[in-house]
PDB file of C-alpha atoms in Angstrom:
ATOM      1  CA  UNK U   1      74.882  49.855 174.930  1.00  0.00           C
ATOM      2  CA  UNK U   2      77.039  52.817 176.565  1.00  0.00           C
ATOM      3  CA  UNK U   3      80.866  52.852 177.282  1.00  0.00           C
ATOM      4  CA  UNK U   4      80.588  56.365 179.077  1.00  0.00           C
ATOM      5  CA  UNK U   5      77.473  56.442 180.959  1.00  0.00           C
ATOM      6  CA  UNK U   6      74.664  58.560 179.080  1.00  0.00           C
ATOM      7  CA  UNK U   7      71.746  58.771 180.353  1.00  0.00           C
ATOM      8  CA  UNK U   8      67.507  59.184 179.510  1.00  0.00           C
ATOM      9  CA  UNK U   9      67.594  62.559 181.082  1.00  0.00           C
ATOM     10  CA  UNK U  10      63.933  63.696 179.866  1.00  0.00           C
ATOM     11  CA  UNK U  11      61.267  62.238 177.949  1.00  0.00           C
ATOM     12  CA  UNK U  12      58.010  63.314 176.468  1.00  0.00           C
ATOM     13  CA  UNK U  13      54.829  60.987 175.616  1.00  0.00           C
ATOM     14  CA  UNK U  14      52.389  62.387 173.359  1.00  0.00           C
ATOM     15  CA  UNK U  15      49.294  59.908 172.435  1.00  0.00           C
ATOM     16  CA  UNK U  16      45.094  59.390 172.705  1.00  0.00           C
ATOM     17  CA  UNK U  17      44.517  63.434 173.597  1.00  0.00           C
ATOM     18  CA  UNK U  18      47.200  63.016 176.186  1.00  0.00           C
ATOM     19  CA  UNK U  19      50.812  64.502 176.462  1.00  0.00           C
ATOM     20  CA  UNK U  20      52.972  63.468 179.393  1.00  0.00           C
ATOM     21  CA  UNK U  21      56.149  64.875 180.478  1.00  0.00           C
ATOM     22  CA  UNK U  22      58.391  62.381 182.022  1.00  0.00           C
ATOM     23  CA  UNK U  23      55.572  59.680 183.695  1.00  0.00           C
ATOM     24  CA  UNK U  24      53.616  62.957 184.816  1.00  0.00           C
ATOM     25  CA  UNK U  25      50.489  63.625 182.701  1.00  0.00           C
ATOM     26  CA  UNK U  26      51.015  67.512 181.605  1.00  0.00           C
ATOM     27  CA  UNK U  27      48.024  67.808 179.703  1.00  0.00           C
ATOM     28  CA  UNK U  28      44.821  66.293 178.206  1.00  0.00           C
ATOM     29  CA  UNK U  29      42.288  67.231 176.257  1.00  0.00           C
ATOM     30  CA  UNK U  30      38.560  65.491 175.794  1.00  0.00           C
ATOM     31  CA  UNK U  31      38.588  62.721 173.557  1.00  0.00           C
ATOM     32  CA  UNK U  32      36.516  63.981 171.564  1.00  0.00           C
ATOM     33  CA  UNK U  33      38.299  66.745 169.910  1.00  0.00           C
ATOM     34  CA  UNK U  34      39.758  65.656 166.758  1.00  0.00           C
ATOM     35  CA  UNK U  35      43.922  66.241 166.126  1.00  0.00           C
ATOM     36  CA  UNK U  36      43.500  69.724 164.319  1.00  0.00           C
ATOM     37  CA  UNK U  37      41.781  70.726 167.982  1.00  0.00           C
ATOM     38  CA  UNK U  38      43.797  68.731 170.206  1.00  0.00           C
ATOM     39  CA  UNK U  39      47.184  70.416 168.717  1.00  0.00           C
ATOM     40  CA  UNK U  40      45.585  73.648 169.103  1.00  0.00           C
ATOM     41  CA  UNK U  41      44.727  73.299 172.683  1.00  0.00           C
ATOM     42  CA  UNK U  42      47.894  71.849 173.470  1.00  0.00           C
ATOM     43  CA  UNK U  43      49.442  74.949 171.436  1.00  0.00           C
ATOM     44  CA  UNK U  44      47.216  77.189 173.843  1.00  0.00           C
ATOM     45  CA  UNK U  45      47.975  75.528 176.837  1.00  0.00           C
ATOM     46  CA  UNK U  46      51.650  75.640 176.479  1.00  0.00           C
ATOM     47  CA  UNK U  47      51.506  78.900 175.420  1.00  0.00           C
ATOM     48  CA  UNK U  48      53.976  78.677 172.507  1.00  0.00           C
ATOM     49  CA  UNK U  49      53.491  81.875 170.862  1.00  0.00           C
ATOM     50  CA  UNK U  50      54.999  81.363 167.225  1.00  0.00           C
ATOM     51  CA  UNK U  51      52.288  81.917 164.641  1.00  0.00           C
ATOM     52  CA  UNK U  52      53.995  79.509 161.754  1.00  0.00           C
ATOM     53  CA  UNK U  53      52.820  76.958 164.200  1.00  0.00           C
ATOM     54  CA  UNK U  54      49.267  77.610 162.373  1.00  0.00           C
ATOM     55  CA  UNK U  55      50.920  77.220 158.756  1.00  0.00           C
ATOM     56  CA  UNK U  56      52.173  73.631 159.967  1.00  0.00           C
ATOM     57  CA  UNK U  57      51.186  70.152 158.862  1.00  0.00           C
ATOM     58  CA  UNK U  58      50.119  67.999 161.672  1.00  0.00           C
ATOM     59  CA  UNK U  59      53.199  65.932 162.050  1.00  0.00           C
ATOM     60  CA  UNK U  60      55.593  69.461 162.428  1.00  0.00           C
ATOM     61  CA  UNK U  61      53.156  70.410 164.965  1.00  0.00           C
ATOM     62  CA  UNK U  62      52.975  67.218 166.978  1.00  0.00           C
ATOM     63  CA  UNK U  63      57.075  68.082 167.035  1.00  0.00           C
ATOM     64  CA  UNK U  64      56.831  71.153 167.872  1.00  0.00           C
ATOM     65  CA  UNK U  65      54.452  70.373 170.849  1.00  0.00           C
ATOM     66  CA  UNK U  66      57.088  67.815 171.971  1.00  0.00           C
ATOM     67  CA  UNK U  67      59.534  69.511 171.980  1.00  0.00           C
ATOM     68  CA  UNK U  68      58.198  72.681 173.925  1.00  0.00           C
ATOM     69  CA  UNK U  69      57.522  70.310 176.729  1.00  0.00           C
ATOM     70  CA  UNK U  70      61.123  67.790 176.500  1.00  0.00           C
ATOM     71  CA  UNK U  71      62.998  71.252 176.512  1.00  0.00           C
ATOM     72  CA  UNK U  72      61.660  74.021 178.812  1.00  0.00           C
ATOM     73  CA  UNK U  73      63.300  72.532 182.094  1.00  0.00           C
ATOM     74  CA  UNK U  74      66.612  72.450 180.211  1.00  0.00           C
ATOM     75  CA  UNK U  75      69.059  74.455 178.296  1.00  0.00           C
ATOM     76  CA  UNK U  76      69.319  73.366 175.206  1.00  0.00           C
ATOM     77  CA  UNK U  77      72.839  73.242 173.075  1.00  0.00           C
ATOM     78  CA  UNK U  78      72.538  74.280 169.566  1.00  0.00           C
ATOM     79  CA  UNK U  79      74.646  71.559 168.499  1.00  0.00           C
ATOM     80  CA  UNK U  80      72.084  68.946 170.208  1.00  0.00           C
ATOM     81  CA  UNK U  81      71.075  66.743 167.356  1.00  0.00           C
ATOM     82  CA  UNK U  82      67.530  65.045 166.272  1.00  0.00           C
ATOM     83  CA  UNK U  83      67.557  61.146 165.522  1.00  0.00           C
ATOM     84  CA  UNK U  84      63.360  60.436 164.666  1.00  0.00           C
ATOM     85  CA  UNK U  85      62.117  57.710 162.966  1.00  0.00           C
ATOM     86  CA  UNK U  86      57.983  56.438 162.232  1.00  0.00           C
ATOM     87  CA  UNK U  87      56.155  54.269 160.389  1.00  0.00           C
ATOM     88  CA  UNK U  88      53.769  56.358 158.599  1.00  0.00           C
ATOM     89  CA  UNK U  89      56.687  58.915 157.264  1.00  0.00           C
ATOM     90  CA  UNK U  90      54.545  62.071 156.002  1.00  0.00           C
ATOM     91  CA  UNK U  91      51.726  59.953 154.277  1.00  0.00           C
ATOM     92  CA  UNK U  92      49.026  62.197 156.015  1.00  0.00           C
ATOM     93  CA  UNK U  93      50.288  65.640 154.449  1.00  0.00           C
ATOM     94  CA  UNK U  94      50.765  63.320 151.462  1.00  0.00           C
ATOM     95  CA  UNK U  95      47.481  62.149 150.811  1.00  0.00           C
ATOM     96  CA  UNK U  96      46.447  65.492 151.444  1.00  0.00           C
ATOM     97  CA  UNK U  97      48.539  66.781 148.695  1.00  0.00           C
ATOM     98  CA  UNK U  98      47.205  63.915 146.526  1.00  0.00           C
ATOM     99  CA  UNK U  99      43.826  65.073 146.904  1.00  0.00           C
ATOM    100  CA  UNK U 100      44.294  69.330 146.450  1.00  0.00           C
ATOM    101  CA  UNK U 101      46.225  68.218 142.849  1.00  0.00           C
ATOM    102  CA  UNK U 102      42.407  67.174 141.115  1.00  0.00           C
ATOM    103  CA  UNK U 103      42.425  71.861 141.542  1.00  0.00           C
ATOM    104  CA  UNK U 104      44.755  74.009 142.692  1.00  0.00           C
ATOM    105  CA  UNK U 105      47.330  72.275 144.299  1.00  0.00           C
ATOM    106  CA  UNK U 106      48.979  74.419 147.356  1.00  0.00           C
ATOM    107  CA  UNK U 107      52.501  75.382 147.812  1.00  0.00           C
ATOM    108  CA  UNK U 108      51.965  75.030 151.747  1.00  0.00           C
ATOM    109  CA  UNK U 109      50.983  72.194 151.467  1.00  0.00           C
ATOM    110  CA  UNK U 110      53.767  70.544 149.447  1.00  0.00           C
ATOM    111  CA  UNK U 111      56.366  72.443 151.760  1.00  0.00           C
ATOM    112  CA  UNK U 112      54.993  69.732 153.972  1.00  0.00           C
ATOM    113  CA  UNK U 113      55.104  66.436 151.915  1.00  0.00           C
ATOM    114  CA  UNK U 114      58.567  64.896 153.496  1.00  0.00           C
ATOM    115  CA  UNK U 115      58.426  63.577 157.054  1.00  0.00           C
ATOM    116  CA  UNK U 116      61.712  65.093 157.813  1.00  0.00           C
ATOM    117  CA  UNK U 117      60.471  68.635 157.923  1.00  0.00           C
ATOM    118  CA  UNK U 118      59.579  68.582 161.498  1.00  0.00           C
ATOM    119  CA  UNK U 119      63.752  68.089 161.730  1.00  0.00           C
ATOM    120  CA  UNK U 120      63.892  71.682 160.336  1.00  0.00           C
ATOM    121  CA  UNK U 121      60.825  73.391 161.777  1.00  0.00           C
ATOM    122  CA  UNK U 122      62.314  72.298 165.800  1.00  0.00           C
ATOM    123  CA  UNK U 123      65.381  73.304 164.762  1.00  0.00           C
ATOM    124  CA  UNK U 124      64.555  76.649 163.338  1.00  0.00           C
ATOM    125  CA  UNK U 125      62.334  77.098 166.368  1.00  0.00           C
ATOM    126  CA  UNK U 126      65.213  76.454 168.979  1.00  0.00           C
ATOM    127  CA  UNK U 127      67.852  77.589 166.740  1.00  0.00           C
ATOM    128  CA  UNK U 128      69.610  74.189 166.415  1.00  0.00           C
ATOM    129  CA  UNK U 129      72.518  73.625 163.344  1.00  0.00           C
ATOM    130  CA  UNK U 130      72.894  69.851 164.466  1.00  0.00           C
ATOM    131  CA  UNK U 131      73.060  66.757 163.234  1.00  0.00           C
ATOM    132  CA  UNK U 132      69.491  65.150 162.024  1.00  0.00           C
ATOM    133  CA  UNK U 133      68.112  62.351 160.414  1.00  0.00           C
ATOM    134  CA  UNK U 134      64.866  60.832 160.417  1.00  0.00           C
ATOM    135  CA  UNK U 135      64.522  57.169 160.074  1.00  0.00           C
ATOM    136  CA  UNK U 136      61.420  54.678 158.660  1.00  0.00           C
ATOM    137  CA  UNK U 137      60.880  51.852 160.792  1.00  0.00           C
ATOM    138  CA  UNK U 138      58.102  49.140 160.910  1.00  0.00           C
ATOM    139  CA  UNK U 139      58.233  50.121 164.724  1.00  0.00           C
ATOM    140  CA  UNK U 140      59.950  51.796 167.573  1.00  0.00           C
ATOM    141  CA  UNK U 141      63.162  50.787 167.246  1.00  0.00           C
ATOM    142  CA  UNK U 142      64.935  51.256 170.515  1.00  0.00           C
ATOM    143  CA  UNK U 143      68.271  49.545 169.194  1.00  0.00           C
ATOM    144  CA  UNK U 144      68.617  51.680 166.458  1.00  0.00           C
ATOM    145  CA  UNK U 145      67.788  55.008 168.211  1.00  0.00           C
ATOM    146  CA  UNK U 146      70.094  54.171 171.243  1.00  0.00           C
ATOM    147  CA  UNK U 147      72.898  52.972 169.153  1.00  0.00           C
ATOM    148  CA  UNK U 148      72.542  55.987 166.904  1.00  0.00           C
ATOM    149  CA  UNK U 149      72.378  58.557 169.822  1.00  0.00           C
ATOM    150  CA  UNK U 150      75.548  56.627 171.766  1.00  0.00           C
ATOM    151  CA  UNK U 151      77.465  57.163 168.214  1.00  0.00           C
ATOM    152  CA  UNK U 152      76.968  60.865 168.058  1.00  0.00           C
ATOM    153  CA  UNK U 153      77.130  61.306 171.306  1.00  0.00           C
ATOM    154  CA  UNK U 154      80.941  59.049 171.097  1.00  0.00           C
ATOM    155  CA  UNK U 155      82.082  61.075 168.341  1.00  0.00           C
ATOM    156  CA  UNK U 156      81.680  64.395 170.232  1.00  0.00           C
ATOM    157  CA  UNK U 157      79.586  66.169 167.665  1.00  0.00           C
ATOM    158  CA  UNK U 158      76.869  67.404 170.143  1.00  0.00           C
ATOM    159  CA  UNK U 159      76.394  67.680 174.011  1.00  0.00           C
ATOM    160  CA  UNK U 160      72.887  65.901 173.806  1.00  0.00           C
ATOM    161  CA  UNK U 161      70.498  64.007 171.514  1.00  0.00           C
ATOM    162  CA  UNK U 162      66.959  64.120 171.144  1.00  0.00           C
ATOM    163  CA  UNK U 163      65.745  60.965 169.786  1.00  0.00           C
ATOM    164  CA  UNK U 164      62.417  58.947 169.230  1.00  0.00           C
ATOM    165  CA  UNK U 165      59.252  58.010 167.524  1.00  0.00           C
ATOM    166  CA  UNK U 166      57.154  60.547 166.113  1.00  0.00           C
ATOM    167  CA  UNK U 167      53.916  58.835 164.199  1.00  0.00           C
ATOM    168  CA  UNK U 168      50.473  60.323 162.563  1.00  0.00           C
ATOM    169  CA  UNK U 169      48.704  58.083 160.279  1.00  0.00           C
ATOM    170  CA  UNK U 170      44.927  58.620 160.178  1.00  0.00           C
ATOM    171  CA  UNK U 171      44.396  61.472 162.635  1.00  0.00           C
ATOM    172  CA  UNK U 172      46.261  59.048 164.922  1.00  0.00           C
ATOM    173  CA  UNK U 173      49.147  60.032 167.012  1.00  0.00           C
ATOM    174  CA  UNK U 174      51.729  58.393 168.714  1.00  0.00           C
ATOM    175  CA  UNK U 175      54.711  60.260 169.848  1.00  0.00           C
ATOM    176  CA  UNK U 176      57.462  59.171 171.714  1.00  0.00           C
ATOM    177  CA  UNK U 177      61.055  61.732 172.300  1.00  0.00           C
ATOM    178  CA  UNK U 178      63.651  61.600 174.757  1.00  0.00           C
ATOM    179  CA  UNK U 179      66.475  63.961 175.197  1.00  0.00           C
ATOM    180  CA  UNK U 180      69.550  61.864 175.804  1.00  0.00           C
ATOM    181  CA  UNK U 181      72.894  63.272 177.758  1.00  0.00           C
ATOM    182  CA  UNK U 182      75.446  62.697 180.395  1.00  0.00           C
ATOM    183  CA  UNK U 183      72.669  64.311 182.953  1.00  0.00           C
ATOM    184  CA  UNK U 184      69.782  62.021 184.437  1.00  0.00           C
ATOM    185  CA  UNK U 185      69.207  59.137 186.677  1.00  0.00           C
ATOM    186  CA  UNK U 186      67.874  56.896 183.814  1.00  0.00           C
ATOM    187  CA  UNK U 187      71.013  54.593 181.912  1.00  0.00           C
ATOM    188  CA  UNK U 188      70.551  54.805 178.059  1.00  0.00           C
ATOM    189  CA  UNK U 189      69.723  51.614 177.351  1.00  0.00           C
ATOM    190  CA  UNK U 190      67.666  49.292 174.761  1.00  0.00           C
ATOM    191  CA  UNK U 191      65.491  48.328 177.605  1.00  0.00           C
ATOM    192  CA  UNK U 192      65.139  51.555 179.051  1.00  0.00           C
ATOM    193  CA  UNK U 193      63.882  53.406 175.814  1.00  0.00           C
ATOM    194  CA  UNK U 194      61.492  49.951 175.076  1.00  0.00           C
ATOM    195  CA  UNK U 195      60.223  50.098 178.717  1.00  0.00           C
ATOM    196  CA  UNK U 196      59.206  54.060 178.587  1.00  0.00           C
ATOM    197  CA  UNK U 197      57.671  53.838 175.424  1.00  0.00           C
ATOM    198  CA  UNK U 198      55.562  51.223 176.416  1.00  0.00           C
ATOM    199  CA  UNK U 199      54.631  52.641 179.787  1.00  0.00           C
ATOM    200  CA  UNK U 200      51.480  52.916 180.250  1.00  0.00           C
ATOM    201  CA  UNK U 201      50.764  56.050 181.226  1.00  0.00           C
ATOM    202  CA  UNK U 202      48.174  56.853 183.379  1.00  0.00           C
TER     203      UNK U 202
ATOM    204  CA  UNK I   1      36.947 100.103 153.703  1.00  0.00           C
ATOM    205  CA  UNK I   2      35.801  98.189 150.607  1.00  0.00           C
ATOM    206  CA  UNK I   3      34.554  94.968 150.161  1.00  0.00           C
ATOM    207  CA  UNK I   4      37.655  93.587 147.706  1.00  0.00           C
ATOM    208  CA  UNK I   5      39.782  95.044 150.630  1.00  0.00           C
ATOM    209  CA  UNK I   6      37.608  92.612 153.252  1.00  0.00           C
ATOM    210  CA  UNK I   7      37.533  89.739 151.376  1.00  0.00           C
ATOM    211  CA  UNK I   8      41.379  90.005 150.529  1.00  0.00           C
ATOM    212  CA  UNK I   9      42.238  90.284 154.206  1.00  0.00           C
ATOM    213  CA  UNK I  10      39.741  86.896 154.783  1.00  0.00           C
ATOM    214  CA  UNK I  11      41.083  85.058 152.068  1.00  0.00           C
ATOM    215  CA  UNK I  12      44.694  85.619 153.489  1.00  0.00           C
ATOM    216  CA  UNK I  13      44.139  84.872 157.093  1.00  0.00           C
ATOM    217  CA  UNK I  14      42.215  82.027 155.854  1.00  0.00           C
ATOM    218  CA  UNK I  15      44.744  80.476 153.121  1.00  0.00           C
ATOM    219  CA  UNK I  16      47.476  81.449 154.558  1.00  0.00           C
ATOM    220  CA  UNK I  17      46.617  80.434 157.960  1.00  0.00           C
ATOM    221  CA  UNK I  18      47.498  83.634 159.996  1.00  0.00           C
ATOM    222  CA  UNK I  19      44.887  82.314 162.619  1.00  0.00           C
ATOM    223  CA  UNK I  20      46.100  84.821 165.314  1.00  0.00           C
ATOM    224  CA  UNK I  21      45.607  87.619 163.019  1.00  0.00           C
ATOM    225  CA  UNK I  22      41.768  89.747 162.800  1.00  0.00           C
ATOM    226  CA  UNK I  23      40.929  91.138 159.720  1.00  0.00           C
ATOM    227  CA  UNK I  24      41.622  94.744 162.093  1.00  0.00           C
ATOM    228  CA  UNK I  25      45.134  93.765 162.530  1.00  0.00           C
ATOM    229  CA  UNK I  26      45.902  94.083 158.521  1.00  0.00           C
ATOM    230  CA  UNK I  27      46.190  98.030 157.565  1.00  0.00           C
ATOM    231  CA  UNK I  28      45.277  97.999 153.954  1.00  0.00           C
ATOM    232  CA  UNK I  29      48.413 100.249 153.105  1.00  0.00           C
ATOM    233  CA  UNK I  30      50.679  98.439 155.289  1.00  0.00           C
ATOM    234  CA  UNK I  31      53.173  95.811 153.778  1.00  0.00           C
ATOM    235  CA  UNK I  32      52.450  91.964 153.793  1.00  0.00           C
ATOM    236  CA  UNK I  33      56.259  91.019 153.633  1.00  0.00           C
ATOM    237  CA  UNK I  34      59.308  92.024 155.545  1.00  0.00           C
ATOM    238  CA  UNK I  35      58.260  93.940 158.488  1.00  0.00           C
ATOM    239  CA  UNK I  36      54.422  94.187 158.089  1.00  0.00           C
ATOM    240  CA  UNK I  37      52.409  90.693 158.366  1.00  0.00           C
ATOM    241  CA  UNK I  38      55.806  88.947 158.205  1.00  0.00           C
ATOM    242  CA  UNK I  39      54.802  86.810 155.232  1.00  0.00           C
ATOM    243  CA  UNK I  40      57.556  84.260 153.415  1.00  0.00           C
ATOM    244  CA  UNK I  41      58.044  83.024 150.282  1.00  0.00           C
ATOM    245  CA  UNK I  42      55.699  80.393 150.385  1.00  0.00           C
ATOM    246  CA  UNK I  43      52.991  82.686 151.417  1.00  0.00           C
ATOM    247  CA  UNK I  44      54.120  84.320 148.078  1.00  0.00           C
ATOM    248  CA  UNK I  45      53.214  81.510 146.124  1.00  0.00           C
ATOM    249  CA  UNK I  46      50.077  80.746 147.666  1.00  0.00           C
ATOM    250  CA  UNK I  47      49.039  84.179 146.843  1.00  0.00           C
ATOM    251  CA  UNK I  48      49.957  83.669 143.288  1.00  0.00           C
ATOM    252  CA  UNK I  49      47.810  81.045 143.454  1.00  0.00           C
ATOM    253  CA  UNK I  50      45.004  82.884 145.431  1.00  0.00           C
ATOM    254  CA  UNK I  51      44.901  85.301 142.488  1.00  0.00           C
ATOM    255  CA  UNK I  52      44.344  83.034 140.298  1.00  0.00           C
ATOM    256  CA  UNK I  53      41.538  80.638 141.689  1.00  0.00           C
ATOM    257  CA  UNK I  54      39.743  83.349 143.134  1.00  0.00           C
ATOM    258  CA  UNK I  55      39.929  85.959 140.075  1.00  0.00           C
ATOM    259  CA  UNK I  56      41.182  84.485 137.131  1.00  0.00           C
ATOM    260  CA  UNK I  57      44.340  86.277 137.381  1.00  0.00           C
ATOM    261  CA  UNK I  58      47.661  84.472 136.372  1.00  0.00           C
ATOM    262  CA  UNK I  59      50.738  85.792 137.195  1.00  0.00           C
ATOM    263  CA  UNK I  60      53.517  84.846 134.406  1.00  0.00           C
ATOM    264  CA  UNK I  61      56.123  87.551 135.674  1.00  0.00           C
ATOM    265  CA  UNK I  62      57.396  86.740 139.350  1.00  0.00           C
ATOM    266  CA  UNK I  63      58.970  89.914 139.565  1.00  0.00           C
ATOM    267  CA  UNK I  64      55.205  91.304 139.225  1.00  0.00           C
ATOM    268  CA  UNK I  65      54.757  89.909 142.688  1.00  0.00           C
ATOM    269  CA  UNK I  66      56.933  92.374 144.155  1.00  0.00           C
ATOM    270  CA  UNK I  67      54.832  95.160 143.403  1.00  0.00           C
ATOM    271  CA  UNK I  68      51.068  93.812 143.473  1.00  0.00           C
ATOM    272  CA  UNK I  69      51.342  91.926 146.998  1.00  0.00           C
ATOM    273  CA  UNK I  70      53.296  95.206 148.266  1.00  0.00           C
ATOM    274  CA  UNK I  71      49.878  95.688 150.467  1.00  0.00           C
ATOM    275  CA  UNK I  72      46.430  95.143 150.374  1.00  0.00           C
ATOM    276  CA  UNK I  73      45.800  98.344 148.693  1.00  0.00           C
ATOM    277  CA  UNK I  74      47.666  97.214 146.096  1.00  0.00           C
ATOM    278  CA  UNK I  75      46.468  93.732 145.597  1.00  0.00           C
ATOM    279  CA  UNK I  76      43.049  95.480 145.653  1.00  0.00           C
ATOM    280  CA  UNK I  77      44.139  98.074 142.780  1.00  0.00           C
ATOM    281  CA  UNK I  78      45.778  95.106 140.765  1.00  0.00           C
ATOM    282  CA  UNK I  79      42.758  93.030 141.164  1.00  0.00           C
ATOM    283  CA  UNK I  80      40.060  95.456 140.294  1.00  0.00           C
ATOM    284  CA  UNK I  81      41.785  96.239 136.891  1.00  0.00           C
ATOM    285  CA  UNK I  82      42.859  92.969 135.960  1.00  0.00           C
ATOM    286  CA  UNK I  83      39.919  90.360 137.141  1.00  0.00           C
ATOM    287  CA  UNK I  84      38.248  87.911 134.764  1.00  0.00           C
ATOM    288  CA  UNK I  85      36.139  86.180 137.524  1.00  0.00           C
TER     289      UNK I  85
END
């Protein structure tokens, strides 16, 4: 995939009450507690601080949650760009939105009805002005993500790329992110991004 | 402090979700954008909104905003003359 050699040098696995950093389990939560309570214990746990984490739709906060993890070990460029992609796209907040427009509808809530506002709500958090672009896929694509990563990363408009899978549909969760670089032990590869987001993690 | 004032302060933290916020942390004369509760102009708009679900107030003036959502004093003030529900 790579003529220079980047590399996988973090990843972050978010799914079933469980967020792992790298193949370590970070933190977990009963099973339980629905999504509202499981982002707000992870939110607690990580100590985030940032009360328009509360004003969030569920997909922003699952990003923001991912990110606080993939990025406190590193520094973290402002020119490092976001390439995310689901299935799902912001149908949750959507049908949401649906529902409030039989009354009142709410301007919150519609702030929320695109999938690639958790693109702008990481990079207003970290104070990124980078490339982004959010993709819809059937499925994790690793091909595409790679290939897109490798071509920013080629063109020299950013040090690093965070890239991945970032999916709610139906209170479920399933969040993959990975920040690729020149730094790491891990090759960027097809296979590489394919075999971590399968991992089981345990 | 009165009851309008309570509610108000409830209603906010609650719509707007300011879930870090107790109804003790909002000063009744102090101002809910800029440098008091930090709110943005979405919260704006939700409070538009507020007024009118909860009291039967509609705002056709946005520039009327400025000056009723100054505080909650002033919400309060607006509220108690202008109500329909």
């Amino acid at each position: 995939m790579s003529k220079v050699s980047y590399k996988i040098t973090d990843f972050v696995r978010i799914k079933d009450h469980r967020i792992f950093h790298g193949k370590d389990q970070d933190f977990k939560t009963e099973k339980s507690l629905g999504l509202d309570q499981f982002l707000k214990a992870s939110y607690k746990n990580l100590e985030i601080a940032y009360p328009k984490f509360h004003k969030m739709d569920g997909l922003c906060k699952l990003g923001i949650i991912a990110s606080e993890v993939l990025f406190k070990d590193h520094f973290i460029s402002p020119d490092t760009a976001l390439v995310f992609s689901n299935s799902a796209s912001s149908l949750e907040t959507d049908k949401k939105h649906r529902q409030a427009m039989s009354g009142m509808v709410s301007p919150a809530l519609f702030v929320y009805t695109l999938p690639n506002i958790v693109l702008g709500e990481i990079s207003i958090k970290h104070k990124l002005q980078s490339e982004n672009v959010f993709f819809m896929e059937n499925r994790f694509n690793p091909q595409l993500l790679g290939d897109y990563a490798e071509v920013l990363l080629e063109a020299k408009k950013t040090p690093a790329v965070v890239c991945g899978w970032i999916d709610l549909k139906n209170a479920e969760y399933d969040v993959f992110l990975c920040l690729i670089s020149k730094e790491g032990e891990i090759p960027l590869s097809k296979e590489n991004l394919k075999q971590l987001y399968l991992f089981e993690y345990e | 402090m009165s009851d309008l004032r309570t509610e108000l302060k409830q209603s906010i933290i609650e719509q707007l979700n300011l879930e870090e916020l107790e109804l003790a942390d909002i000063d009744n004369d102090e101002p809910l954008f800029g440098d008091g509760l930090g709110l943005d102009s979405i919260d704006a708009l939700e409070l538009i909104v507020m007024l009118e679900k909860d009291y039967g107030i509609k705002l056709t003036d946005p520039e009327q905003g400025k000056e009723i959502f100054a505080s909650i004093d002033k919400m309060a003030e607006y509220i108690e003359a202008n109500r329909t529900k």
